[in-house]
Amino acid sequence: MEFTLVQTGVVSLLPPLLAIVLALVTKEVYSSLFIGIFSGMLIYAFATGGSIISSAAMTFDMMSSKIADNAYMIIFLALLWAVVRLVSKSGGSEAYGQWAGKRLKTKRSATLATSLLGLLVFIDDGFNSLTVGTVMRPITDKLHISREKLAYIVDATAAPVCIIAPVSSWAVAVASEVSEKGGFNIFLSTIPYNLYAILTIAMVLFIGLTGKDFGPMKAAEEKAAAESLTEKASEENSKQGAIIDLVLPLFVLIVSAILGMAYVGGFFKGRPFSEAIGENPTAGLALGAFAGLLTAFILYIPRKVMTARGFISDIVHGIGDIVPPMLILILSWSLGGVCRQLIGTGVFISSFVSSTSLPLGFLPFLIFIISALMSFSMGTSWGTFGMLIPIITMICSADGAGAYLIPSLGATLAGSVYGDHCSPISDTTILSSTGAQCQHIRHVETQLPYATLVAVICGIGFLISGLTISPWLSIPVCLILLAAAILILNKINFRKAA
């Protein structure tokens, strides 16, 4: 069935808001997302002369189209989770946990090690979320770091890192949106203005060093400290497992994923690497996961770490483990499709940008707020900046507004990442909770105060950078405000506990 975009005005906000509120209130994600999708389809059907029956039919049409559009991502997730299951059953995860546990003996060291790994795996946010969570979970469990804290670190070093990394699928996506204005050079110019990414990374490192948690995260950490999260080794796990059984398959997977993205994008045919990796990154990731699977087979079977029958059985069980979060992803993709492709949620919100009559100095601040609302409600940062960047470039093409282009683009990217970071229907948020094996709604609840604190301080920063047309005053001011706010909130939280 062919879908046509219709403008439904303020009503277009109802489906994403309904899904988000229901998920937070009921703690049940699947039905909340489905109700959001179906309500969007009802709005679309009534706006185009359809019926309730056609709404139901179109709901499943949208879901099937999103499965087709994201087929490579689904294949990648299935293969990756098969590798995760295999390295666990081989005894490699347990051996690595014992080895790392002798070197990472404190919460601080484990937290910082997790953050560092997140900063290093910057090619793709979804790949980052699953890889870092899988590798570090045995260690953080052993040191009684909560799954909520692990999920936050994983999420905070995924999209916020990718959006300021020159070599990432995100950089290519942004550069392609402003190709007529200078493309990659424009993207590089926005990095100092991307206050949300900079402050989020700073917050992760600051809390890792000081341990000054607050709000629901502090409660989760206190609960984890009082009980053991360490999973007992299954009796079925191989007793012959070694560190190499974890490290080598994942190392091959990472390297092959990068090479796979380059291959799919035409790097080996002369295309620049920075462009090639953004052409079809999920296809490259699938190649990398398959290479990791083959490596595990070659590594385990000849050494009799596991039998061939057990190897195949673990692949099937691993794919089965990813089905529940994969269903959440399919539902969130479908809800995003309804909002963007059918009822015009993004178009309605972005119209505020082009119709604003505020002084140009306030433009970055306003754009940050609007892009954050769009990204949060649609669960996508790429879709948000894809809609807003053409509008921003048009506004800043007017006489006297050219100087505000870079600050405004930086605000667009920052707001897009904030909304994506804390939205319960964002695929990165879902994959972060999956990688950390944390209940999804618990991840959203504990992360939201942290992300929102950074966003509030970013708002102040964008007021400063908009008025000065420079990031160099706003960055130090925001870092000082962030550190002070964390210390104050931790102290207030401590007093309440006392």
Tab-separated table of C-alpha atoms in Angstrom:
chain	number	residue	atom	x	y	z
A	1	MET	CA	0.000	0.000	0.000
A	2	GLU	CA	1.264	3.474	-0.886
A	3	PHE	CA	1.387	6.093	1.847
A	4	THR	CA	0.874	9.815	1.237
A	5	LEU	CA	1.863	12.544	3.692
A	6	VAL	CA	-1.024	14.631	5.019
A	7	GLN	CA	-0.815	17.631	7.340
A	8	THR	CA	-2.839	16.989	10.505
A	9	GLY	CA	-1.548	19.890	12.587
A	10	VAL	CA	-1.275	19.651	16.355
A	11	VAL	CA	-3.117	16.294	16.339
A	12	SER	CA	0.058	14.773	14.854
A	13	LEU	CA	1.667	15.057	18.295
A	14	LEU	CA	-0.861	12.687	19.854
A	15	PRO	CA	0.523	9.260	18.736
A	16	PRO	CA	4.122	9.698	19.982
A	17	LEU	CA	2.993	11.421	23.181
A	18	LEU	CA	0.420	8.699	23.822
A	19	ALA	CA	3.005	5.944	23.325
A	20	ILE	CA	5.576	7.644	25.553
A	21	VAL	CA	3.159	8.469	28.390
A	22	LEU	CA	1.623	4.979	28.352
A	23	ALA	CA	5.066	3.355	28.411
A	24	LEU	CA	6.208	5.458	31.366
A	25	VAL	CA	2.957	4.980	33.310
A	26	THR	CA	2.261	1.296	32.633
A	27	LYS	CA	5.917	0.156	32.390
A	28	GLU	CA	4.820	-1.909	29.384
A	29	VAL	CA	6.430	-0.964	26.093
A	30	TYR	CA	4.932	-3.299	23.494
A	31	SER	CA	1.257	-2.376	23.862
A	32	SER	CA	2.112	1.308	24.403
A	33	LEU	CA	3.971	1.495	21.094
A	34	PHE	CA	1.272	-0.432	19.259
A	35	ILE	CA	-1.450	1.886	20.605
A	36	GLY	CA	0.642	4.858	19.463
A	37	ILE	CA	0.956	3.381	15.964
A	38	PHE	CA	-2.732	2.508	15.707
A	39	SER	CA	-3.839	5.939	16.960
A	40	GLY	CA	-1.644	7.522	14.285
A	41	MET	CA	-3.216	5.312	11.654
A	42	LEU	CA	-6.704	6.284	12.859
A	43	ILE	CA	-5.766	9.962	12.466
A	44	TYR	CA	-4.408	9.267	8.978
A	45	ALA	CA	-7.445	7.202	7.969
A	46	PHE	CA	-9.953	9.822	9.110
A	47	ALA	CA	-7.939	12.556	7.363
A	48	THR	CA	-7.972	10.622	4.065
A	49	GLY	CA	-11.485	9.182	4.189
A	50	GLY	CA	-10.525	5.747	5.479
A	51	SER	CA	-12.060	3.525	8.163
A	52	ILE	CA	-11.115	1.669	11.333
A	53	ILE	CA	-10.587	-1.504	9.285
A	54	SER	CA	-8.270	0.283	6.875
A	55	SER	CA	-6.392	1.696	9.904
A	56	ALA	CA	-5.699	-1.830	11.131
A	57	ALA	CA	-4.593	-2.937	7.668
A	58	MET	CA	-2.305	0.078	7.274
A	59	THR	CA	-0.798	-0.545	10.726
A	60	PHE	CA	0.533	-3.901	9.579
A	61	ASP	CA	1.475	-2.492	6.182
A	62	MET	CA	3.671	0.060	7.958
A	63	MET	CA	5.232	-2.613	10.190
A	64	SER	CA	6.036	-4.844	7.218
A	65	SER	CA	7.543	-1.931	5.276
A	66	LYS	CA	9.773	-1.019	8.221
A	67	ILE	CA	10.936	-4.610	8.538
A	68	ALA	CA	11.881	-4.494	4.847
A	69	ASP	CA	13.577	-1.086	5.174
A	70	ASN	CA	15.628	-2.277	8.146
A	71	ALA	CA	16.304	-5.829	7.006
A	72	TYR	CA	20.083	-5.452	7.296
A	73	MET	CA	19.751	-4.140	10.846
A	74	ILE	CA	17.604	-7.144	11.780
A	75	ILE	CA	20.135	-9.525	10.225
A	76	PHE	CA	22.977	-7.758	12.047
A	77	LEU	CA	21.205	-7.965	15.402
A	78	ALA	CA	20.424	-11.663	14.912
A	79	LEU	CA	24.027	-12.507	13.970
A	80	LEU	CA	25.497	-10.327	16.713
A	81	TRP	CA	23.331	-11.878	19.392
A	82	ALA	CA	24.293	-15.323	18.120
A	83	VAL	CA	27.956	-14.334	18.639
A	84	VAL	CA	27.127	-12.993	22.119
A	85	ARG	CA	25.475	-16.278	23.061
A	86	LEU	CA	28.397	-18.303	21.690
A	87	VAL	CA	31.132	-16.369	23.531
A	88	SER	CA	29.132	-16.745	26.727
A	89	LYS	CA	28.583	-20.476	26.311
A	90	SER	CA	32.220	-21.004	25.339
A	91	GLY	CA	33.269	-19.733	28.751
A	92	GLY	CA	35.032	-16.771	27.162
A	93	SER	CA	32.897	-14.146	28.941
A	94	GLU	CA	33.506	-15.805	32.302
A	95	ALA	CA	37.262	-16.046	31.687
A	96	TYR	CA	37.409	-12.417	30.581
A	97	GLY	CA	35.421	-11.355	33.629
A	98	GLN	CA	37.865	-13.132	35.938
A	99	TRP	CA	40.860	-11.614	34.160
A	100	ALA	CA	39.486	-8.086	34.110
A	101	GLY	CA	38.205	-8.432	37.659
A	102	LYS	CA	41.794	-8.774	38.891
A	103	ARG	CA	42.689	-5.466	37.253
A	104	LEU	CA	39.464	-3.495	37.588
A	105	LYS	CA	38.856	-3.777	41.306
A	106	THR	CA	36.818	-0.650	41.998
A	107	LYS	CA	33.598	0.856	40.680
A	108	ARG	CA	35.522	3.900	39.544
A	109	SER	CA	37.973	1.919	37.421
A	110	ALA	CA	35.210	-0.201	35.871
A	111	THR	CA	33.035	2.830	35.153
A	112	LEU	CA	35.893	4.711	33.514
A	113	ALA	CA	36.938	1.628	31.540
A	114	THR	CA	33.374	1.283	30.232
A	115	SER	CA	33.302	4.970	29.311
A	116	LEU	CA	36.646	4.723	27.520
A	117	LEU	CA	35.512	1.714	25.514
A	118	GLY	CA	32.369	3.619	24.558
A	119	LEU	CA	34.467	6.549	23.367
A	120	LEU	CA	36.641	4.260	21.255
A	121	VAL	CA	33.797	2.418	19.469
A	122	PHE	CA	32.518	5.472	17.596
A	123	ILE	CA	31.748	4.151	14.117
A	124	ASP	CA	28.039	3.504	14.722
A	125	ASP	CA	25.799	4.137	17.740
A	126	GLY	CA	23.835	0.868	17.641
A	127	PHE	CA	27.002	-1.168	17.247
A	128	ASN	CA	28.537	0.794	20.129
A	129	SER	CA	25.560	0.109	22.413
A	130	LEU	CA	25.518	-3.636	21.910
A	131	THR	CA	29.287	-4.193	21.890
A	132	VAL	CA	30.192	-2.123	24.966
A	133	GLY	CA	27.290	-3.479	26.994
A	134	THR	CA	28.136	-7.073	26.130
A	135	VAL	CA	31.857	-6.773	26.911
A	136	MET	CA	31.566	-4.803	30.144
A	137	ARG	CA	28.467	-6.344	31.729
A	138	PRO	CA	30.244	-9.254	33.479
A	139	ILE	CA	32.711	-6.811	35.051
A	140	THR	CA	30.168	-4.212	36.150
A	141	ASP	CA	27.956	-6.964	37.567
A	142	LYS	CA	30.831	-8.327	39.606
A	143	LEU	CA	31.534	-4.894	41.098
A	144	HIS	CA	27.835	-4.304	41.850
A	145	ILE	CA	27.429	-1.490	39.347
A	146	SER	CA	23.734	-1.363	38.454
A	147	ARG	CA	22.507	-2.408	35.039
A	148	GLU	CA	20.841	1.025	34.861
A	149	LYS	CA	24.219	2.728	35.288
A	150	LEU	CA	25.807	0.511	32.639
A	151	ALA	CA	22.958	1.249	30.220
A	152	TYR	CA	23.385	4.990	30.809
A	153	ILE	CA	27.141	4.916	30.161
A	154	VAL	CA	26.604	2.837	27.032
A	155	ASP	CA	23.885	5.185	25.749
A	156	ALA	CA	25.785	8.355	26.670
A	157	THR	CA	28.878	7.233	24.762
A	158	ALA	CA	26.940	6.107	21.676
A	159	ALA	CA	25.080	8.855	19.764
A	160	PRO	CA	26.795	11.766	21.621
A	161	VAL	CA	30.183	10.400	20.555
A	162	CYS	CA	29.156	9.451	17.002
A	163	ILE	CA	27.728	12.914	16.321
A	164	ILE	CA	31.111	14.602	16.915
A	165	ALA	CA	33.347	11.851	15.494
A	166	PRO	CA	34.616	12.812	12.012
A	167	VAL	CA	34.782	9.134	11.010
A	168	SER	CA	31.311	7.749	11.661
A	169	SER	CA	28.080	6.997	9.867
A	170	TRP	CA	26.580	10.046	11.608
A	171	ALA	CA	29.212	12.423	10.213
A	172	VAL	CA	28.422	11.269	6.695
A	173	ALA	CA	24.685	11.671	7.256
A	174	VAL	CA	25.086	15.252	8.496
A	175	ALA	CA	27.603	16.182	5.787
A	176	SER	CA	25.232	14.906	3.105
A	177	GLU	CA	22.497	17.237	4.382
A	178	VAL	CA	24.697	20.317	3.918
A	179	SER	CA	26.655	19.190	0.850
A	180	GLU	CA	25.776	22.382	-1.027
A	181	LYS	CA	27.220	24.510	1.801
A	182	GLY	CA	30.541	22.704	2.141
A	183	GLY	CA	29.514	19.304	3.467
A	184	PHE	CA	32.199	17.774	5.636
A	185	ASN	CA	33.846	21.095	6.527
A	186	ILE	CA	30.493	22.410	7.755
A	187	PHE	CA	30.098	19.309	9.926
A	188	LEU	CA	33.548	19.856	11.464
A	189	SER	CA	32.628	23.473	12.202
A	190	THR	CA	29.539	22.385	14.157
A	191	ILE	CA	31.476	20.196	16.609
A	192	PRO	CA	32.361	22.985	19.130
A	193	TYR	CA	28.713	24.095	19.038
A	194	ASN	CA	27.367	20.619	19.764
A	195	LEU	CA	27.122	21.358	23.471
A	196	TYR	CA	24.920	18.391	24.304
A	197	ALA	CA	27.446	15.861	23.007
A	198	ILE	CA	30.374	17.615	24.717
A	199	LEU	CA	28.594	18.018	28.057
A	200	THR	CA	27.207	14.473	28.045
A	201	ILE	CA	30.689	13.000	27.620
A	202	ALA	CA	31.977	15.352	30.329
A	203	MET	CA	29.166	14.263	32.662
A	204	VAL	CA	29.888	10.561	32.163
A	205	LEU	CA	33.569	11.086	32.978
A	206	PHE	CA	32.839	13.397	35.935
A	207	ILE	CA	30.386	10.997	37.560
A	208	GLY	CA	32.737	8.105	36.836
A	209	LEU	CA	35.566	9.890	38.659
A	210	THR	CA	33.521	11.238	41.583
A	211	GLY	CA	30.682	8.729	41.950
A	212	LYS	CA	28.286	11.651	42.538
A	213	ASP	CA	25.090	10.046	41.324
A	214	PHE	CA	21.674	11.528	42.052
A	215	GLY	CA	17.982	10.840	41.557
A	216	PRO	CA	16.718	7.407	40.431
A	217	MET	CA	20.223	6.433	39.322
A	218	LYS	CA	21.550	6.865	42.847
A	219	ALA	CA	18.758	4.637	44.160
A	220	ALA	CA	19.588	2.011	41.523
A	221	GLU	CA	23.274	2.122	42.489
A	222	GLU	CA	22.456	1.740	46.188
A	223	LYS	CA	20.228	-1.223	45.426
A	224	ALA	CA	22.940	-2.843	43.291
A	225	ALA	CA	25.501	-2.317	46.073
A	226	ALA	CA	23.279	-4.226	48.475
A	227	GLU	CA	22.840	-7.272	46.303
A	228	SER	CA	24.880	-9.319	43.883
A	229	LEU	CA	24.071	-9.034	40.187
A	230	THR	CA	26.725	-11.525	39.172
A	231	GLU	CA	25.208	-14.216	37.068
A	232	LYS	CA	26.196	-17.724	38.084
A	233	ALA	CA	27.973	-19.612	35.381
A	234	SER	CA	25.671	-22.102	33.767
A	235	GLU	CA	26.630	-25.742	34.213
A	236	GLU	CA	26.317	-26.070	30.452
A	237	ASN	CA	29.040	-23.487	29.813
A	238	SER	CA	32.336	-24.855	28.599
A	239	LYS	CA	35.029	-25.322	31.228
A	240	GLN	CA	37.705	-24.909	28.545
A	241	GLY	CA	36.881	-21.295	27.830
A	242	ALA	CA	39.714	-18.767	27.654
A	243	ILE	CA	39.934	-15.006	27.215
A	244	ILE	CA	40.698	-15.436	23.524
A	245	ASP	CA	37.279	-17.069	23.092
A	246	LEU	CA	35.711	-13.696	23.841
A	247	VAL	CA	38.321	-11.268	22.562
A	248	LEU	CA	39.130	-12.770	19.150
A	249	PRO	CA	35.547	-13.145	17.814
A	250	LEU	CA	34.653	-9.620	18.956
A	251	PHE	CA	37.910	-8.161	17.626
A	252	VAL	CA	37.338	-9.786	14.231
A	253	LEU	CA	33.729	-8.608	14.328
A	254	ILE	CA	34.722	-4.965	14.979
A	255	VAL	CA	37.491	-4.870	12.373
A	256	SER	CA	35.363	-6.704	9.816
A	257	ALA	CA	32.422	-4.383	10.475
A	258	ILE	CA	34.572	-1.341	9.695
A	259	LEU	CA	36.002	-3.004	6.592
A	260	GLY	CA	32.521	-4.214	5.662
A	261	MET	CA	31.091	-0.682	5.801
A	262	ALA	CA	33.991	0.527	3.676
A	263	TYR	CA	33.505	-2.324	1.173
A	264	VAL	CA	29.753	-1.819	0.820
A	265	GLY	CA	30.272	1.923	0.369
A	266	GLY	CA	32.835	1.496	-2.406
A	267	PHE	CA	36.037	2.398	-0.540
A	268	PHE	CA	38.010	-0.293	-2.360
A	269	LYS	CA	36.823	1.168	-5.669
A	270	GLY	CA	38.299	4.579	-4.921
A	271	ARG	CA	35.602	6.273	-2.858
A	272	PRO	CA	36.824	8.270	0.199
A	273	PHE	CA	36.628	6.268	3.434
A	274	SER	CA	34.645	8.959	5.278
A	275	GLU	CA	31.937	8.758	2.596
A	276	ALA	CA	32.038	5.005	2.086
A	277	ILE	CA	31.239	4.032	5.673
A	278	GLY	CA	28.031	6.065	5.597
A	279	GLU	CA	26.624	4.589	2.390
A	280	ASN	CA	24.956	1.516	3.948
A	281	PRO	CA	26.476	0.988	7.413
A	282	THR	CA	24.083	-1.754	8.543
A	283	ALA	CA	25.028	-3.938	5.565
A	284	GLY	CA	28.682	-3.601	6.605
A	285	LEU	CA	27.803	-4.391	10.208
A	286	ALA	CA	26.049	-7.578	9.087
A	287	LEU	CA	29.212	-8.653	7.255
A	288	GLY	CA	31.226	-7.985	10.406
A	289	ALA	CA	28.882	-10.025	12.591
A	290	PHE	CA	29.043	-12.912	10.120
A	291	ALA	CA	32.850	-12.772	10.220
A	292	GLY	CA	32.688	-12.911	14.025
A	293	LEU	CA	30.439	-15.964	13.790
A	294	LEU	CA	32.852	-17.754	11.435
A	295	THR	CA	35.763	-16.900	13.739
A	296	ALA	CA	33.929	-18.425	16.681
A	297	PHE	CA	33.307	-21.619	14.700
A	298	ILE	CA	36.972	-21.947	13.676
A	299	LEU	CA	38.104	-21.158	17.227
A	300	TYR	CA	35.730	-23.395	19.186
A	301	ILE	CA	35.040	-26.554	17.173
A	302	PRO	CA	38.631	-27.820	16.535
A	303	ARG	CA	39.519	-27.224	20.219
A	304	LYS	CA	36.311	-29.024	21.270
A	305	VAL	CA	35.212	-26.059	23.341
A	306	MET	CA	31.745	-26.993	22.077
A	307	THR	CA	30.260	-29.509	19.662
A	308	ALA	CA	28.986	-28.621	16.208
A	309	ARG	CA	25.451	-29.499	17.322
A	310	GLY	CA	25.805	-27.277	20.402
A	311	PHE	CA	27.234	-24.474	18.266
A	312	ILE	CA	24.166	-24.440	15.988
A	313	SER	CA	21.818	-24.751	18.954
A	314	ASP	CA	23.407	-21.718	20.628
A	315	ILE	CA	23.044	-19.688	17.422
A	316	VAL	CA	19.304	-20.439	17.412
A	317	HIS	CA	18.946	-19.598	21.104
A	318	GLY	CA	20.981	-16.418	20.655
A	319	ILE	CA	18.698	-15.233	17.878
A	320	GLY	CA	15.745	-16.076	20.110
A	321	ASP	CA	17.162	-13.859	22.871
A	322	ILE	CA	17.103	-10.784	20.636
A	323	VAL	CA	13.483	-11.242	19.474
A	324	PRO	CA	11.832	-9.226	22.336
A	325	PRO	CA	14.014	-6.100	21.907
A	326	MET	CA	13.837	-6.536	18.133
A	327	LEU	CA	10.040	-6.366	18.391
A	328	ILE	CA	10.353	-3.087	20.307
A	329	LEU	CA	12.585	-1.780	17.530
A	330	ILE	CA	10.103	-2.747	14.813
A	331	LEU	CA	7.281	-1.046	16.713
A	332	SER	CA	9.344	2.106	17.299
A	333	TRP	CA	10.384	2.221	13.615
A	334	SER	CA	6.703	1.902	12.676
A	335	LEU	CA	5.652	4.701	15.031
A	336	GLY	CA	8.386	6.902	13.589
A	337	GLY	CA	7.182	6.055	10.102
A	338	VAL	CA	3.614	7.054	10.952
A	339	CYS	CA	4.798	10.382	12.397
A	340	ARG	CA	7.192	11.256	9.572
A	341	GLN	CA	5.591	9.713	6.495
A	342	LEU	CA	1.857	9.995	7.164
A	343	ILE	CA	0.639	12.592	9.676
A	344	GLY	CA	3.436	15.190	9.468
A	345	THR	CA	4.553	15.405	13.109
A	346	GLY	CA	8.014	16.662	12.167
A	347	VAL	CA	6.677	19.115	9.610
A	348	PHE	CA	4.272	20.589	12.167
A	349	ILE	CA	6.974	21.113	14.808
A	350	SER	CA	9.605	22.373	12.354
A	351	SER	CA	7.169	24.983	11.051
A	352	PHE	CA	7.727	26.849	14.304
A	353	VAL	CA	11.338	27.405	13.290
A	354	SER	CA	10.552	29.032	9.975
A	355	SER	CA	7.715	31.121	11.433
A	356	THR	CA	9.601	32.481	14.439
A	357	SER	CA	10.054	36.228	14.764
A	358	LEU	CA	12.546	36.147	17.645
A	359	PRO	CA	15.853	38.056	17.318
A	360	LEU	CA	18.513	36.025	15.486
A	361	GLY	CA	20.628	35.779	18.635
A	362	PHE	CA	17.962	33.519	20.147
A	363	LEU	CA	17.779	31.293	17.061
A	364	PRO	CA	20.220	28.570	18.284
A	365	PHE	CA	18.344	28.315	21.608
A	366	LEU	CA	14.958	28.032	19.876
A	367	ILE	CA	16.243	25.485	17.385
A	368	PHE	CA	17.720	23.384	20.189
A	369	ILE	CA	14.328	23.236	21.946
A	370	ILE	CA	12.391	22.411	18.795
A	371	SER	CA	14.818	19.744	17.561
A	372	ALA	CA	14.802	18.153	21.034
A	373	LEU	CA	10.992	17.969	21.027
A	374	MET	CA	10.953	16.541	17.511
A	375	SER	CA	13.577	13.907	18.221
A	376	PHE	CA	11.987	12.885	21.522
A	377	SER	CA	8.525	12.539	20.008
A	378	MET	CA	9.658	10.694	16.867
A	379	GLY	CA	12.498	8.687	18.428
A	380	THR	CA	14.979	9.597	15.709
A	381	SER	CA	17.799	12.097	15.527
A	382	TRP	CA	18.545	11.433	11.851
A	383	GLY	CA	14.942	12.093	10.870
A	384	THR	CA	14.938	15.263	12.960
A	385	PHE	CA	18.048	16.922	11.577
A	386	GLY	CA	17.089	15.681	8.122
A	387	MET	CA	13.919	17.772	8.354
A	388	LEU	CA	15.379	20.790	10.120
A	389	ILE	CA	18.698	21.360	8.333
A	390	PRO	CA	17.113	22.468	5.031
A	391	ILE	CA	14.918	24.924	6.957
A	392	ILE	CA	17.884	26.229	8.980
A	393	THR	CA	20.010	26.786	5.875
A	394	MET	CA	17.119	28.622	4.254
A	395	ILE	CA	16.628	30.906	7.281
A	396	CYS	CA	20.347	31.624	7.581
A	397	SER	CA	20.606	32.457	3.875
A	398	ALA	CA	18.778	35.720	4.529
A	399	ASP	CA	20.744	38.972	4.683
A	400	GLY	CA	22.538	39.371	8.011
A	401	ALA	CA	21.788	35.816	9.178
A	402	GLY	CA	24.758	33.970	7.625
A	403	ALA	CA	26.835	34.161	10.813
A	404	TYR	CA	24.198	32.134	12.649
A	405	LEU	CA	24.339	29.130	10.306
A	406	ILE	CA	27.004	27.116	12.167
A	407	PRO	CA	25.666	27.832	15.702
A	408	SER	CA	22.155	26.960	14.506
A	409	LEU	CA	23.286	23.717	12.850
A	410	GLY	CA	25.190	22.790	16.028
A	411	ALA	CA	22.017	23.431	18.044
A	412	THR	CA	20.029	21.279	15.617
A	413	LEU	CA	22.399	18.337	16.052
A	414	ALA	CA	22.578	18.810	19.827
A	415	GLY	CA	18.797	18.881	20.241
A	416	SER	CA	18.396	15.900	17.926
A	417	VAL	CA	20.816	13.836	19.997
A	418	TYR	CA	19.198	14.850	23.301
A	419	GLY	CA	15.747	13.769	22.137
A	420	ASP	CA	17.156	10.538	20.720
A	421	HIS	CA	19.166	9.929	23.905
A	422	CYS	CA	16.219	9.974	26.305
A	423	SER	CA	13.249	8.962	24.147
A	424	PRO	CA	11.859	5.531	25.097
A	425	ILE	CA	11.033	4.858	21.440
A	426	SER	CA	14.539	5.597	20.141
A	427	ASP	CA	16.379	2.600	18.669
A	428	THR	CA	19.629	3.656	20.372
A	429	THR	CA	17.894	3.771	23.762
A	430	ILE	CA	16.399	0.339	23.115
A	431	LEU	CA	19.732	-1.153	22.019
A	432	SER	CA	21.528	0.339	25.034
A	433	SER	CA	19.115	-1.298	27.466
A	434	THR	CA	19.436	-4.510	25.444
A	435	GLY	CA	23.247	-4.485	25.520
A	436	ALA	CA	23.258	-3.866	29.279
A	437	GLN	CA	20.378	-6.334	29.768
A	438	CYS	CA	18.550	-3.674	31.741
A	439	GLN	CA	14.763	-3.374	31.816
A	440	HIS	CA	14.018	-0.810	29.117
A	441	ILE	CA	11.723	1.472	31.109
A	442	ARG	CA	14.141	1.410	34.075
A	443	HIS	CA	16.865	2.631	31.724
A	444	VAL	CA	14.634	5.461	30.508
A	445	GLU	CA	13.579	6.475	34.032
A	446	THR	CA	17.108	6.577	35.446
A	447	GLN	CA	18.697	8.215	32.417
A	448	LEU	CA	16.102	10.953	31.886
A	449	PRO	CA	17.185	13.208	34.817
A	450	TYR	CA	20.834	13.003	33.728
A	451	ALA	CA	20.100	13.789	30.074
A	452	THR	CA	17.668	16.568	30.975
A	453	LEU	CA	20.143	18.242	33.337
A	454	VAL	CA	22.637	18.416	30.480
A	455	ALA	CA	19.925	19.732	28.146
A	456	VAL	CA	18.942	22.543	30.540
A	457	ILE	CA	22.550	23.685	30.815
A	458	CYS	CA	22.876	23.389	27.034
A	459	GLY	CA	19.970	25.815	26.719
A	460	ILE	CA	21.964	28.372	28.691
A	461	GLY	CA	24.994	27.642	26.538
A	462	PHE	CA	23.060	28.213	23.306
A	463	LEU	CA	21.780	31.544	24.593
A	464	ILE	CA	25.408	32.551	25.178
A	465	SER	CA	26.741	31.191	21.877
A	466	GLY	CA	23.833	32.734	19.955
A	467	LEU	CA	24.502	36.173	21.387
A	468	THR	CA	28.303	35.948	21.022
A	469	ILE	CA	28.324	33.838	17.804
A	470	SER	CA	31.118	31.809	19.386
A	471	PRO	CA	31.283	28.520	21.349
A	472	TRP	CA	34.402	29.386	23.335
A	473	LEU	CA	32.646	31.196	26.171
A	474	SER	CA	29.654	28.886	26.397
A	475	ILE	CA	31.742	25.673	26.707
A	476	PRO	CA	33.643	26.584	29.926
A	477	VAL	CA	30.557	28.241	31.446
A	478	CYS	CA	28.474	25.129	30.777
A	479	LEU	CA	31.136	22.772	32.152
A	480	ILE	CA	31.318	24.772	35.394
A	481	LEU	CA	27.519	24.872	35.706
A	482	LEU	CA	27.292	21.130	35.022
A	483	ALA	CA	29.852	20.204	37.679
A	484	ALA	CA	28.184	22.501	40.225
A	485	ALA	CA	24.714	21.136	39.455
A	486	ILE	CA	25.853	17.508	39.845
A	487	LEU	CA	27.478	18.234	43.204
A	488	ILE	CA	24.423	20.136	44.474
A	489	LEU	CA	21.942	17.470	43.334
A	490	ASN	CA	24.076	14.734	44.880
A	491	LYS	CA	24.157	16.635	48.186
A	492	ILE	CA	20.393	17.231	48.153
A	493	ASN	CA	19.855	13.571	47.375
A	494	PHE	CA	22.200	12.551	50.180
A	495	ARG	CA	20.370	14.745	52.687
A	496	LYS	CA	17.039	13.265	51.687
A	497	ALA	CA	18.429	9.785	52.184
A	498	ALA	CA	19.765	10.792	55.622
